[in-house]
Amino acid sequence: MKVYLDNASTTGVTEEVLEVMLPFFKEEFGNPSSLHKAGIRNKKVVNNSRTKIAELLNCKRSEIFFTSCGTESINWAIKGIASNNKTKSDIITTRVEHHATLNSCKYLEERGYTLLYVDVDKEGFIDLNHLRSLVSENTLIVSLIMANNEIGTIQNVKEISDICIKASTYLHIDAVQAICHTSLNINELNVDLLSISGHKFHGPKGIGLLYIKEGTKIAPLIHGGQQEQKLRAGTENIAFIAGMAKALEIGLDHLESYQERLNTYSRMFLKRLDEAKIDYLLNGPEIGEKRLPGNLNLSFKGIDGTSLEYLLNRKGIYTSTGSACDSQSIEPSHVLVQIKVPEDYINATIRFSLGSDTTFEELNYVIDNLIHIVKKEI
Ligand SMILES: Cc1ncc(COP(=O)(O)O)c(C=O)c1O
């Protein structure tokens, strides 16, 4: 049996999404900037996809800019704001961000900006009072992750944006893990910039977007032609743009049932570990609306995480030790260190991330094997 429980790393493209994309690789290959019919048809596809996405996210279509991935969107948001707002020099983030944010911020720190980190508690929630104390008239941008890719913590973005509005600072939200997993309404959240990546919700890899609120002073990312309002030039990836729009539509359509099902599965998973008297910690918040559905970041006491992952892998169970981007590293993940997972647990931490295709039978297979391996290891 093969069981894929690494949906937080990436997801596969669904049949419906693939069908939407296929024509643009062969028959409908016109350049959206061309003035003939094949070009105009594809310009419409790009425009319609942008309109659909804007409606689904509740923002203006002119505020959606297509990029190649979440990492690109995040880099653009942070560095693009820094380039066009030279009078302020403080950047505020947390130590539990994705490396796209951490390293973009560090890049600017090396060039003279001041980098300030907001504290998070043991479940990964931002200390709002600390944020209030850090923002000032010198704050250039606050960049925070909405839903943590490792431990699933979902922040209250509205409370964060209220603080940033009062302080007149730009707020960028990394919503790469949040979208299609928790509700997200850009207008209500009232943020300035927000990053999304297609491959986290059954869209293709290699496409993302940056929401940029009207009036935001941001430098262009790529100079060239007229595309993306001259801010991110380059011939549009029509197939992937249309595919991402379709994936978003489907994902949001199924959001409630997806959340309910995966939360039920997660509770069942933990109940079975409890019944088997396994010594584990659930890192991050309890299962419910403040945790990403299907995210089970578990630490097992006194065993070796690499061999646990290896043995699960041998049983056809695909998981992740912390963040996929870090899987080459044997250092405990920066997020787990930050939330202070105890030393005798931290080395055996596995992130099981369930997805829309996960079945009850698959989960039982995983839990049976996990219990067996953990008991034998100890
Ligand atoms: C929270 C978060 N931000 C950003 C990214 C980067 O997105 P992409 O893989 O599209 O570059 C990821 C990917 O794992 C993520 O989980």
mmCIF file of C-alpha atoms and ligand atoms in Angstrom:
data_model
loop_
_atom_site.group_PDB
_atom_site.id
_atom_site.type_symbol
_atom_site.label_atom_id
_atom_site.label_comp_id
_atom_site.label_asym_id
_atom_site.label_seq_id
_atom_site.Cartn_x
_atom_site.Cartn_y
_atom_site.Cartn_z
ATOM 1 C CA MET A 1 0.000 0.000 0.000
ATOM 2 C CA LYS A 2 1.185 3.547 -0.744
ATOM 3 C CA VAL A 3 -0.139 6.310 1.478
ATOM 4 C CA TYR A 4 0.758 9.910 0.733
ATOM 5 C CA LEU A 5 0.607 11.962 3.923
ATOM 6 C CA ASP A 6 2.796 14.844 2.788
ATOM 7 C CA ASN A 7 0.108 17.146 1.409
ATOM 8 C CA ALA A 8 1.611 20.174 3.151
ATOM 9 C CA SER A 9 4.702 19.742 0.924
ATOM 10 C CA THR A 10 2.705 19.525 -2.242
ATOM 11 C CA THR A 11 -0.452 18.074 -3.774
ATOM 12 C CA GLY A 12 -1.176 16.492 -7.135
ATOM 13 C CA VAL A 13 -3.152 18.122 -9.922
ATOM 14 C CA THR A 14 -6.720 16.779 -10.098
ATOM 15 C CA GLU A 15 -8.353 15.502 -13.315
ATOM 16 C CA GLU A 16 -10.615 18.568 -13.515
ATOM 17 C CA VAL A 17 -7.655 20.932 -13.202
ATOM 18 C CA LEU A 18 -5.604 18.988 -15.741
ATOM 19 C CA GLU A 19 -8.478 19.092 -18.226
ATOM 20 C CA VAL A 20 -8.670 22.869 -17.957
ATOM 21 C CA MET A 21 -4.921 23.150 -18.554
ATOM 22 C CA LEU A 22 -4.307 20.716 -21.411
ATOM 23 C CA PRO A 23 -5.536 22.768 -24.419
ATOM 24 C CA PHE A 24 -3.015 25.516 -23.719
ATOM 25 C CA PHE A 25 -0.017 23.254 -24.270
ATOM 26 C CA LYS A 26 -0.950 22.389 -27.861
ATOM 27 C CA GLU A 27 -3.957 23.799 -29.672
ATOM 28 C CA GLU A 28 -4.385 27.067 -27.774
ATOM 29 C CA PHE A 29 -0.787 28.236 -27.544
ATOM 30 C CA GLY A 30 -1.256 31.863 -28.645
ATOM 31 C CA ASN A 31 0.612 34.588 -26.824
ATOM 32 C CA PRO A 32 -1.856 36.704 -24.801
ATOM 33 C CA SER A 33 -0.021 39.829 -25.985
ATOM 34 C CA SER A 34 -0.593 39.026 -29.685
ATOM 35 C CA LEU A 35 -3.331 40.939 -31.438
ATOM 36 C CA HIS A 36 -4.633 38.027 -33.569
ATOM 37 C CA LYS A 37 -7.524 35.833 -32.522
ATOM 38 C CA ALA A 38 -5.378 33.111 -30.910
ATOM 39 C CA GLY A 39 -3.723 35.763 -28.746
ATOM 40 C CA ILE A 40 -6.946 37.550 -27.875
ATOM 41 C CA ARG A 41 -8.574 34.247 -26.864
ATOM 42 C CA ASN A 42 -5.746 33.547 -24.431
ATOM 43 C CA LYS A 43 -5.741 37.102 -23.125
ATOM 44 C CA LYS A 44 -9.364 36.446 -22.209
ATOM 45 C CA VAL A 45 -8.379 33.220 -20.414
ATOM 46 C CA VAL A 46 -5.840 35.120 -18.308
ATOM 47 C CA ASN A 47 -8.325 37.937 -17.644
ATOM 48 C CA ASN A 48 -11.152 35.559 -16.750
ATOM 49 C CA SER A 49 -8.881 33.556 -14.433
ATOM 50 C CA ARG A 50 -7.808 36.754 -12.694
ATOM 51 C CA THR A 51 -11.425 37.866 -12.327
ATOM 52 C CA LYS A 52 -12.475 34.490 -10.942
ATOM 53 C CA ILE A 53 -9.601 34.430 -8.430
ATOM 54 C CA ALA A 54 -10.350 38.008 -7.338
ATOM 55 C CA GLU A 55 -14.007 37.100 -6.769
ATOM 56 C CA LEU A 56 -13.064 34.007 -4.772
ATOM 57 C CA LEU A 57 -10.600 35.910 -2.591
ATOM 58 C CA ASN A 58 -12.753 39.059 -2.396
ATOM 59 C CA CYS A 59 -10.452 41.687 -3.845
ATOM 60 C CA LYS A 60 -10.149 43.656 -7.096
ATOM 61 C CA ARG A 61 -8.875 41.848 -10.183
ATOM 62 C CA SER A 62 -6.288 44.608 -10.688
ATOM 63 C CA GLU A 63 -4.816 43.617 -7.304
ATOM 64 C CA ILE A 64 -3.903 40.045 -8.390
ATOM 65 C CA PHE A 65 -0.406 39.540 -9.869
ATOM 66 C CA PHE A 66 0.636 36.131 -11.153
ATOM 67 C CA THR A 67 4.068 34.832 -10.157
ATOM 68 C CA SER A 68 5.868 31.483 -10.450
ATOM 69 C CA CYS A 69 5.450 30.288 -6.832
ATOM 70 C CA GLY A 70 4.945 31.218 -3.208
ATOM 71 C CA THR A 71 8.645 31.860 -2.679
ATOM 72 C CA GLU A 72 8.693 34.379 -5.525
ATOM 73 C CA SER A 73 5.606 36.180 -4.205
ATOM 74 C CA ILE A 74 7.090 36.450 -0.711
ATOM 75 C CA ASN A 75 10.467 37.704 -2.007
ATOM 76 C CA TRP A 76 8.712 40.275 -4.168
ATOM 77 C CA ALA A 77 6.448 41.494 -1.350
ATOM 78 C CA ILE A 78 9.252 42.061 1.144
ATOM 79 C CA LYS A 79 12.028 43.313 -1.130
ATOM 80 C CA GLY A 80 9.651 45.233 -3.426
ATOM 81 C CA ILE A 81 8.282 47.234 -0.481
ATOM 82 C CA ALA A 82 11.813 47.881 0.795
ATOM 83 C CA SER A 83 12.911 49.193 -2.624
ATOM 84 C CA ASN A 84 10.126 51.731 -2.921
ATOM 85 C CA ASN A 85 9.846 52.960 0.669
ATOM 86 C CA LYS A 86 13.288 54.174 1.598
ATOM 87 C CA THR A 87 12.401 56.276 4.656
ATOM 88 C CA LYS A 88 11.581 53.337 6.966
ATOM 89 C CA SER A 89 13.971 50.585 7.960
ATOM 90 C CA ASP A 90 12.398 48.181 10.500
ATOM 91 C CA ILE A 91 11.163 44.799 9.315
ATOM 92 C CA ILE A 92 9.071 42.692 11.659
ATOM 93 C CA THR A 93 8.548 38.942 11.322
ATOM 94 C CA THR A 94 8.672 35.797 13.514
ATOM 95 C CA ARG A 95 11.162 32.973 13.890
ATOM 96 C CA VAL A 96 8.561 30.424 12.762
ATOM 97 C CA GLU A 97 8.229 31.640 9.163
ATOM 98 C CA HIS A 98 8.944 29.692 6.007
ATOM 99 C CA HIS A 99 12.506 30.199 4.775
ATOM 100 C CA ALA A 100 11.222 32.312 1.876
ATOM 101 C CA THR A 101 10.342 34.977 4.443
ATOM 102 C CA LEU A 102 13.220 34.390 6.873
ATOM 103 C CA ASN A 103 15.862 34.592 4.168
ATOM 104 C CA SER A 104 14.288 37.560 2.352
ATOM 105 C CA CYS A 105 14.296 39.435 5.652
ATOM 106 C CA LYS A 106 17.873 38.383 6.433
ATOM 107 C CA TYR A 107 18.933 39.549 2.950
ATOM 108 C CA LEU A 108 17.625 43.013 3.801
ATOM 109 C CA GLU A 109 19.148 42.907 7.292
ATOM 110 C CA GLU A 110 22.555 42.360 5.687
ATOM 111 C CA ARG A 111 21.900 45.535 3.693
ATOM 112 C CA GLY A 112 21.238 47.739 6.699
ATOM 113 C CA TYR A 113 17.603 47.126 7.630
ATOM 114 C CA THR A 114 16.722 46.297 11.245
ATOM 115 C CA LEU A 115 15.090 42.921 11.673
ATOM 116 C CA LEU A 116 12.797 42.451 14.663
ATOM 117 C CA TYR A 117 11.170 39.154 15.647
ATOM 118 C CA VAL A 118 7.759 38.952 17.329
ATOM 119 C CA ASP A 119 7.536 36.282 20.026
ATOM 120 C CA VAL A 120 5.299 33.280 19.531
ATOM 121 C CA ASP A 121 3.893 31.093 22.304
ATOM 122 C CA LYS A 122 4.367 27.334 22.681
ATOM 123 C CA GLU A 123 1.605 26.654 20.144
ATOM 124 C CA GLY A 124 3.052 29.077 17.611
ATOM 125 C CA PHE A 125 0.592 31.943 18.137
ATOM 126 C CA ILE A 126 1.940 35.455 17.797
ATOM 127 C CA ASP A 127 2.171 37.551 20.957
ATOM 128 C CA LEU A 128 -0.013 40.462 19.859
ATOM 129 C CA ASN A 129 1.137 42.689 22.711
ATOM 130 C CA HIS A 130 4.726 42.128 21.674
ATOM 131 C CA LEU A 131 3.799 43.057 18.099
ATOM 132 C CA ARG A 132 2.109 46.236 19.418
ATOM 133 C CA SER A 133 5.310 47.104 21.256
ATOM 134 C CA LEU A 134 7.525 46.516 18.197
ATOM 135 C CA VAL A 135 5.649 48.517 15.551
ATOM 136 C CA SER A 136 6.628 52.184 15.242
ATOM 137 C CA GLU A 137 6.727 54.984 12.678
ATOM 138 C CA ASN A 138 9.948 53.374 11.444
ATOM 139 C CA THR A 139 8.284 50.017 10.610
ATOM 140 C CA LEU A 140 8.537 49.353 6.902
ATOM 141 C CA ILE A 141 6.712 46.033 6.748
ATOM 142 C CA VAL A 142 5.346 43.299 8.982
ATOM 143 C CA SER A 143 5.518 39.903 7.269
ATOM 144 C CA LEU A 144 3.798 36.964 8.953
ATOM 145 C CA ILE A 145 2.729 33.452 8.122
ATOM 146 C CA MET A 146 -1.045 32.905 8.321
ATOM 147 C CA ALA A 147 -0.975 29.113 8.761
ATOM 148 C CA ASN A 148 2.256 27.463 9.829
ATOM 149 C CA ASN A 149 3.494 24.834 7.361
ATOM 150 C CA GLU A 150 5.026 22.693 10.095
ATOM 151 C CA ILE A 151 2.765 22.866 13.129
ATOM 152 C CA GLY A 152 -0.461 24.112 11.523
ATOM 153 C CA THR A 153 -1.049 27.172 13.748
ATOM 154 C CA ILE A 154 -3.596 29.549 12.176
ATOM 155 C CA GLN A 155 -3.088 33.165 13.240
ATOM 156 C CA ASN A 156 -5.840 35.692 13.741
ATOM 157 C CA VAL A 157 -4.884 37.929 10.807
ATOM 158 C CA LYS A 158 -7.646 40.454 11.473
ATOM 159 C CA GLU A 159 -6.190 41.291 14.899
ATOM 160 C CA ILE A 160 -2.733 41.579 13.337
ATOM 161 C CA SER A 161 -3.933 43.842 10.531
ATOM 162 C CA ASP A 162 -5.717 46.138 13.016
ATOM 163 C CA ILE A 163 -2.386 46.659 14.777
ATOM 164 C CA CYS A 164 -0.568 47.314 11.483
ATOM 165 C CA ILE A 165 -3.199 49.753 10.234
ATOM 166 C CA LYS A 166 -2.958 51.764 13.471
ATOM 167 C CA ALA A 167 0.828 51.827 13.090
ATOM 168 C CA SER A 168 0.599 52.790 9.374
ATOM 169 C CA THR A 169 2.850 49.940 8.341
ATOM 170 C CA TYR A 170 2.566 47.556 5.421
ATOM 171 C CA LEU A 171 1.421 44.022 6.274
ATOM 172 C CA HIS A 172 2.328 41.032 4.135
ATOM 173 C CA ILE A 173 0.713 37.680 4.858
ATOM 174 C CA ASP A 174 2.161 34.358 3.698
ATOM 175 C CA ALA A 175 -1.085 32.496 3.027
ATOM 176 C CA VAL A 176 0.549 29.629 1.108
ATOM 177 C CA GLN A 177 -0.648 26.971 3.563
ATOM 178 C CA ALA A 178 -3.839 28.756 4.550
ATOM 179 C CA ILE A 179 -5.662 29.005 1.258
ATOM 180 C CA CYS A 180 -8.277 26.280 0.661
ATOM 181 C CA HIS A 181 -7.602 24.987 4.202
ATOM 182 C CA THR A 182 -9.140 27.811 6.219
ATOM 183 C CA SER A 183 -11.453 30.628 5.146
ATOM 184 C CA LEU A 184 -9.733 33.650 3.712
ATOM 185 C CA ASN A 185 -11.392 36.894 2.668
ATOM 186 C CA ILE A 186 -8.822 39.516 1.663
ATOM 187 C CA ASN A 187 -11.162 42.460 1.975
ATOM 188 C CA GLU A 188 -12.144 41.467 5.522
ATOM 189 C CA LEU A 189 -8.556 40.712 6.544
ATOM 190 C CA ASN A 190 -7.531 44.143 5.272
ATOM 191 C CA VAL A 191 -3.913 43.251 4.495
ATOM 192 C CA ASP A 192 -1.631 45.024 1.995
ATOM 193 C CA LEU A 193 0.055 42.021 0.416
ATOM 194 C CA LEU A 194 -0.713 38.297 0.458
ATOM 195 C CA SER A 195 1.109 35.353 -1.113
ATOM 196 C CA ILE A 196 -0.423 32.154 -2.491
ATOM 197 C CA SER A 197 1.022 29.122 -4.305
ATOM 198 C CA GLY A 198 -0.946 26.877 -6.679
ATOM 199 C CA HIS A 199 0.567 23.504 -5.821
ATOM 200 C CA LYS A 200 -0.674 23.467 -2.229
ATOM 201 C CA PHE A 201 -4.309 23.065 -3.297
ATOM 202 C CA HIS A 202 -4.152 20.721 -6.296
ATOM 203 C CA GLY A 203 -3.062 23.347 -8.797
ATOM 204 C CA PRO A 204 0.177 22.890 -10.758
ATOM 205 C CA LYS A 205 3.665 23.586 -9.413
ATOM 206 C CA GLY A 206 5.290 26.703 -10.856
ATOM 207 C CA ILE A 207 2.436 29.167 -10.388
ATOM 208 C CA GLY A 208 1.559 31.510 -7.560
ATOM 209 C CA LEU A 209 0.204 34.960 -7.027
ATOM 210 C CA LEU A 210 0.803 38.075 -5.020
ATOM 211 C CA TYR A 211 -2.155 40.179 -3.935
ATOM 212 C CA ILE A 212 -1.101 43.837 -3.842
ATOM 213 C CA LYS A 213 -3.618 46.274 -2.411
ATOM 214 C CA GLU A 214 -4.328 49.247 -4.664
ATOM 215 C CA GLY A 215 -2.047 52.157 -3.805
ATOM 216 C CA THR A 216 0.755 50.023 -2.332
ATOM 217 C CA LYS A 217 4.166 51.416 -3.222
ATOM 218 C CA ILE A 218 6.003 48.361 -4.503
ATOM 219 C CA ALA A 219 8.888 48.104 -6.971
ATOM 220 C CA PRO A 220 8.520 45.933 -10.085
ATOM 221 C CA LEU A 221 9.912 42.424 -9.731
ATOM 222 C CA ILE A 222 10.769 41.805 -13.387
ATOM 223 C CA HIS A 223 11.260 44.560 -15.943
ATOM 224 C CA GLY A 224 10.177 43.876 -19.488
ATOM 225 C CA GLY A 225 6.860 44.043 -21.306
ATOM 226 C CA GLN A 226 3.356 45.091 -20.318
ATOM 227 C CA GLN A 227 2.361 41.950 -18.426
ATOM 228 C CA GLU A 228 1.047 42.153 -14.858
ATOM 229 C CA GLN A 229 0.776 45.939 -15.090
ATOM 230 C CA LYS A 230 4.498 46.106 -15.952
ATOM 231 C CA LEU A 231 5.379 44.959 -12.435
ATOM 232 C CA ARG A 232 6.159 41.325 -13.247
ATOM 233 C CA ALA A 233 6.853 41.135 -16.953
ATOM 234 C CA GLY A 234 7.131 37.946 -19.022
ATOM 235 C CA THR A 235 4.728 35.970 -21.210
ATOM 236 C CA GLU A 236 1.951 34.573 -19.029
ATOM 237 C CA ASN A 237 1.789 30.868 -18.162
ATOM 238 C CA ILE A 238 -1.772 30.519 -19.437
ATOM 239 C CA ALA A 239 -2.223 26.817 -18.646
ATOM 240 C CA PHE A 240 -1.022 27.182 -15.070
ATOM 241 C CA ILE A 241 -2.965 30.390 -14.463
ATOM 242 C CA ALA A 242 -6.193 28.744 -15.672
ATOM 243 C CA GLY A 243 -5.333 25.599 -13.674
ATOM 244 C CA MET A 244 -4.730 27.545 -10.467
ATOM 245 C CA ALA A 245 -8.040 29.408 -10.879
ATOM 246 C CA LYS A 246 -9.890 26.100 -11.310
ATOM 247 C CA ALA A 247 -8.104 24.492 -8.350
ATOM 248 C CA LEU A 248 -8.993 27.456 -6.173
ATOM 249 C CA GLU A 249 -12.629 27.282 -7.214
ATOM 250 C CA ILE A 250 -12.833 23.559 -6.395
ATOM 251 C CA GLY A 251 -10.862 23.885 -3.150
ATOM 252 C CA LEU A 252 -13.049 26.674 -1.784
ATOM 253 C CA ASP A 253 -16.197 24.891 -2.885
ATOM 254 C CA HIS A 254 -15.289 21.872 -0.748
ATOM 255 C CA LEU A 255 -13.691 23.761 2.122
ATOM 256 C CA GLU A 256 -16.235 23.012 4.863
ATOM 257 C CA SER A 257 -16.568 19.290 4.198
ATOM 258 C CA TYR A 258 -12.778 19.042 3.789
ATOM 259 C CA GLN A 259 -12.205 20.672 7.183
ATOM 260 C CA GLU A 260 -14.791 18.500 8.917
ATOM 261 C CA ARG A 261 -13.529 15.253 7.438
ATOM 262 C CA LEU A 262 -9.863 15.884 8.109
ATOM 263 C CA ASN A 263 -10.489 17.061 11.675
ATOM 264 C CA THR A 264 -12.468 13.866 12.315
ATOM 265 C CA TYR A 265 -9.623 11.802 10.858
ATOM 266 C CA SER A 266 -7.035 13.651 12.944
ATOM 267 C CA ARG A 267 -8.994 13.090 16.167
ATOM 268 C CA MET A 268 -9.334 9.414 15.322
ATOM 269 C CA PHE A 269 -5.571 9.218 14.655
ATOM 270 C CA LEU A 270 -4.710 10.642 18.074
ATOM 271 C CA LYS A 271 -7.354 8.543 19.858
ATOM 272 C CA ARG A 272 -5.770 5.398 18.504
ATOM 273 C CA LEU A 273 -2.295 6.502 19.608
ATOM 274 C CA ASP A 274 -3.711 7.199 23.086
ATOM 275 C CA GLU A 275 -5.400 3.805 23.213
ATOM 276 C CA ALA A 276 -2.094 2.170 22.272
ATOM 277 C CA LYS A 277 -0.405 4.179 25.074
ATOM 278 C CA ILE A 278 2.130 5.765 22.739
ATOM 279 C CA ASP A 279 4.157 8.560 24.347
ATOM 280 C CA TYR A 280 3.834 11.472 21.908
ATOM 281 C CA LEU A 281 3.301 15.220 21.771
ATOM 282 C CA LEU A 282 1.048 17.017 19.310
ATOM 283 C CA ASN A 283 3.051 20.108 18.373
ATOM 284 C CA GLY A 284 0.976 23.238 17.745
ATOM 285 C CA PRO A 285 -2.615 23.976 18.740
ATOM 286 C CA GLU A 286 -5.302 21.385 19.445
ATOM 287 C CA ILE A 287 -7.327 20.061 16.530
ATOM 288 C CA GLY A 288 -10.024 22.562 15.574
ATOM 289 C CA GLU A 289 -10.444 25.877 13.839
ATOM 290 C CA LYS A 290 -7.061 27.277 14.937
ATOM 291 C CA ARG A 291 -5.097 24.385 13.413
ATOM 292 C CA LEU A 292 -4.723 23.438 9.737
ATOM 293 C CA PRO A 293 -7.053 20.518 8.997
ATOM 294 C CA GLY A 294 -5.098 17.294 8.554
ATOM 295 C CA ASN A 295 -1.840 18.633 10.022
ATOM 296 C CA LEU A 296 -0.522 16.226 12.647
ATOM 297 C CA ASN A 297 2.946 17.235 13.757
ATOM 298 C CA LEU A 298 3.866 14.569 16.287
ATOM 299 C CA SER A 299 6.976 14.034 18.397
ATOM 300 C CA PHE A 300 7.654 10.592 19.853
ATOM 301 C CA LYS A 301 9.637 10.193 23.043
ATOM 302 C CA GLY A 302 13.160 8.839 22.983
ATOM 303 C CA ILE A 303 13.311 7.440 19.456
ATOM 304 C CA ASP A 304 15.224 8.349 16.329
ATOM 305 C CA GLY A 305 13.184 10.406 13.879
ATOM 306 C CA THR A 306 15.219 9.565 10.793
ATOM 307 C CA SER A 307 14.800 5.821 11.324
ATOM 308 C CA LEU A 308 11.110 6.320 12.096
ATOM 309 C CA GLU A 309 10.637 8.157 8.815
ATOM 310 C CA TYR A 310 12.714 5.521 7.006
ATOM 311 C CA LEU A 311 10.656 2.650 8.429
ATOM 312 C CA LEU A 312 7.390 4.390 7.560
ATOM 313 C CA ASN A 313 8.773 5.019 4.085
ATOM 314 C CA ARG A 314 9.556 1.305 3.716
ATOM 315 C CA LYS A 315 5.907 0.598 4.442
ATOM 316 C CA GLY A 316 4.937 2.969 1.626
ATOM 317 C CA ILE A 317 3.959 5.774 4.006
ATOM 318 C CA TYR A 318 5.187 9.156 2.801
ATOM 319 C CA THR A 319 5.557 11.814 5.471
ATOM 320 C CA SER A 320 7.925 14.610 6.304
ATOM 321 C CA THR A 321 10.256 15.323 9.194
ATOM 322 C CA GLY A 322 9.379 18.958 9.795
ATOM 323 C CA SER A 323 9.454 21.124 6.681
ATOM 324 C CA ALA A 324 10.218 19.455 3.341
ATOM 325 C CA CYS A 325 12.597 22.258 2.478
ATOM 326 C CA ASP A 326 14.627 21.137 5.505
ATOM 327 C CA SER A 327 14.493 17.404 5.006
ATOM 328 C CA GLN A 328 18.177 17.313 3.980
ATOM 329 C CA SER A 329 19.130 18.761 7.313
ATOM 330 C CA ILE A 330 19.480 16.714 10.473
ATOM 331 C CA GLU A 331 19.165 19.778 12.696
ATOM 332 C CA PRO A 332 15.793 20.009 14.471
ATOM 333 C CA SER A 333 13.544 22.391 12.573
ATOM 334 C CA HIS A 334 13.672 26.078 13.504
ATOM 335 C CA VAL A 335 9.933 26.029 14.224
ATOM 336 C CA LEU A 336 10.158 23.132 16.698
ATOM 337 C CA VAL A 337 13.125 24.776 18.404
ATOM 338 C CA GLN A 338 11.220 28.040 18.663
ATOM 339 C CA ILE A 339 8.135 26.481 20.306
ATOM 340 C CA LYS A 340 10.506 24.612 22.656
ATOM 341 C CA VAL A 341 9.610 20.992 21.964
ATOM 342 C CA PRO A 342 11.399 19.058 24.769
ATOM 343 C CA GLU A 343 14.774 17.579 23.835
ATOM 344 C CA ASP A 344 13.804 13.951 24.411
ATOM 345 C CA TYR A 345 10.932 14.344 21.908
ATOM 346 C CA ILE A 346 12.240 16.776 19.283
ATOM 347 C CA ASN A 347 14.418 14.331 17.324
ATOM 348 C CA ALA A 348 11.557 12.037 16.463
ATOM 349 C CA THR A 349 9.145 14.508 14.944
ATOM 350 C CA ILE A 350 7.040 13.550 11.969
ATOM 351 C CA ARG A 351 4.587 15.750 10.117
ATOM 352 C CA PHE A 352 1.667 13.741 8.803
ATOM 353 C CA SER A 353 -0.293 16.003 6.483
ATOM 354 C CA LEU A 354 -3.552 14.473 5.347
ATOM 355 C CA GLY A 355 -5.251 15.678 2.186
ATOM 356 C CA SER A 356 -8.484 15.646 0.253
ATOM 357 C CA ASP A 357 -7.707 12.170 -1.132
ATOM 358 C CA THR A 358 -6.807 10.540 2.211
ATOM 359 C CA THR A 359 -9.113 7.632 3.077
ATOM 360 C CA PHE A 360 -10.119 6.006 6.349
ATOM 361 C CA GLU A 361 -8.520 2.715 5.265
ATOM 362 C CA GLU A 362 -5.241 4.451 4.449
ATOM 363 C CA LEU A 363 -5.171 6.098 7.853
ATOM 364 C CA ASN A 364 -5.777 2.862 9.692
ATOM 365 C CA TYR A 365 -2.917 1.295 7.759
ATOM 366 C CA VAL A 366 -0.638 4.198 8.753
ATOM 367 C CA ILE A 367 -1.655 4.117 12.416
ATOM 368 C CA ASP A 368 -1.227 0.312 12.646
ATOM 369 C CA ASN A 369 2.283 0.581 11.236
ATOM 370 C CA LEU A 370 3.190 3.645 13.266
ATOM 371 C CA ILE A 371 2.166 1.997 16.532
ATOM 372 C CA HIS A 372 4.073 -1.123 15.584
ATOM 373 C CA ILE A 373 7.260 0.781 14.671
ATOM 374 C CA VAL A 374 7.214 3.098 17.681
ATOM 375 C CA LYS A 375 6.638 0.256 20.156
ATOM 376 C CA LYS A 376 9.427 -1.815 18.625
ATOM 377 C CA GLU A 377 11.828 1.122 18.460
ATOM 378 C CA ILE A 378 11.471 1.896 22.153
HETATM 379 C C1 LIG B 1 4.080 28.614 4.407
HETATM 380 C C2 LIG B 1 4.817 28.493 3.128
HETATM 381 N N1 LIG B 1 5.257 29.604 2.519
HETATM 382 C C3 LIG B 1 5.903 29.558 1.355
HETATM 383 C C4 LIG B 1 6.157 28.373 0.713
HETATM 384 C C5 LIG B 1 6.868 28.376 -0.600
HETATM 385 O O1 LIG B 1 5.962 28.112 -1.644
HETATM 386 P P1 LIG B 1 6.507 27.545 -3.055
HETATM 387 O O2 LIG B 1 6.817 26.107 -2.834
HETATM 388 O O3 LIG B 1 5.357 27.737 -3.987
HETATM 389 O O4 LIG B 1 7.666 28.348 -3.417
HETATM 390 C C6 LIG B 1 5.738 27.171 1.306
HETATM 391 C C7 LIG B 1 6.035 25.871 0.684
HETATM 392 O O5 LIG B 1 6.264 24.876 1.335
HETATM 393 C C8 LIG B 1 5.038 27.235 2.544
HETATM 394 O O6 LIG B 1 4.603 26.136 3.145
#
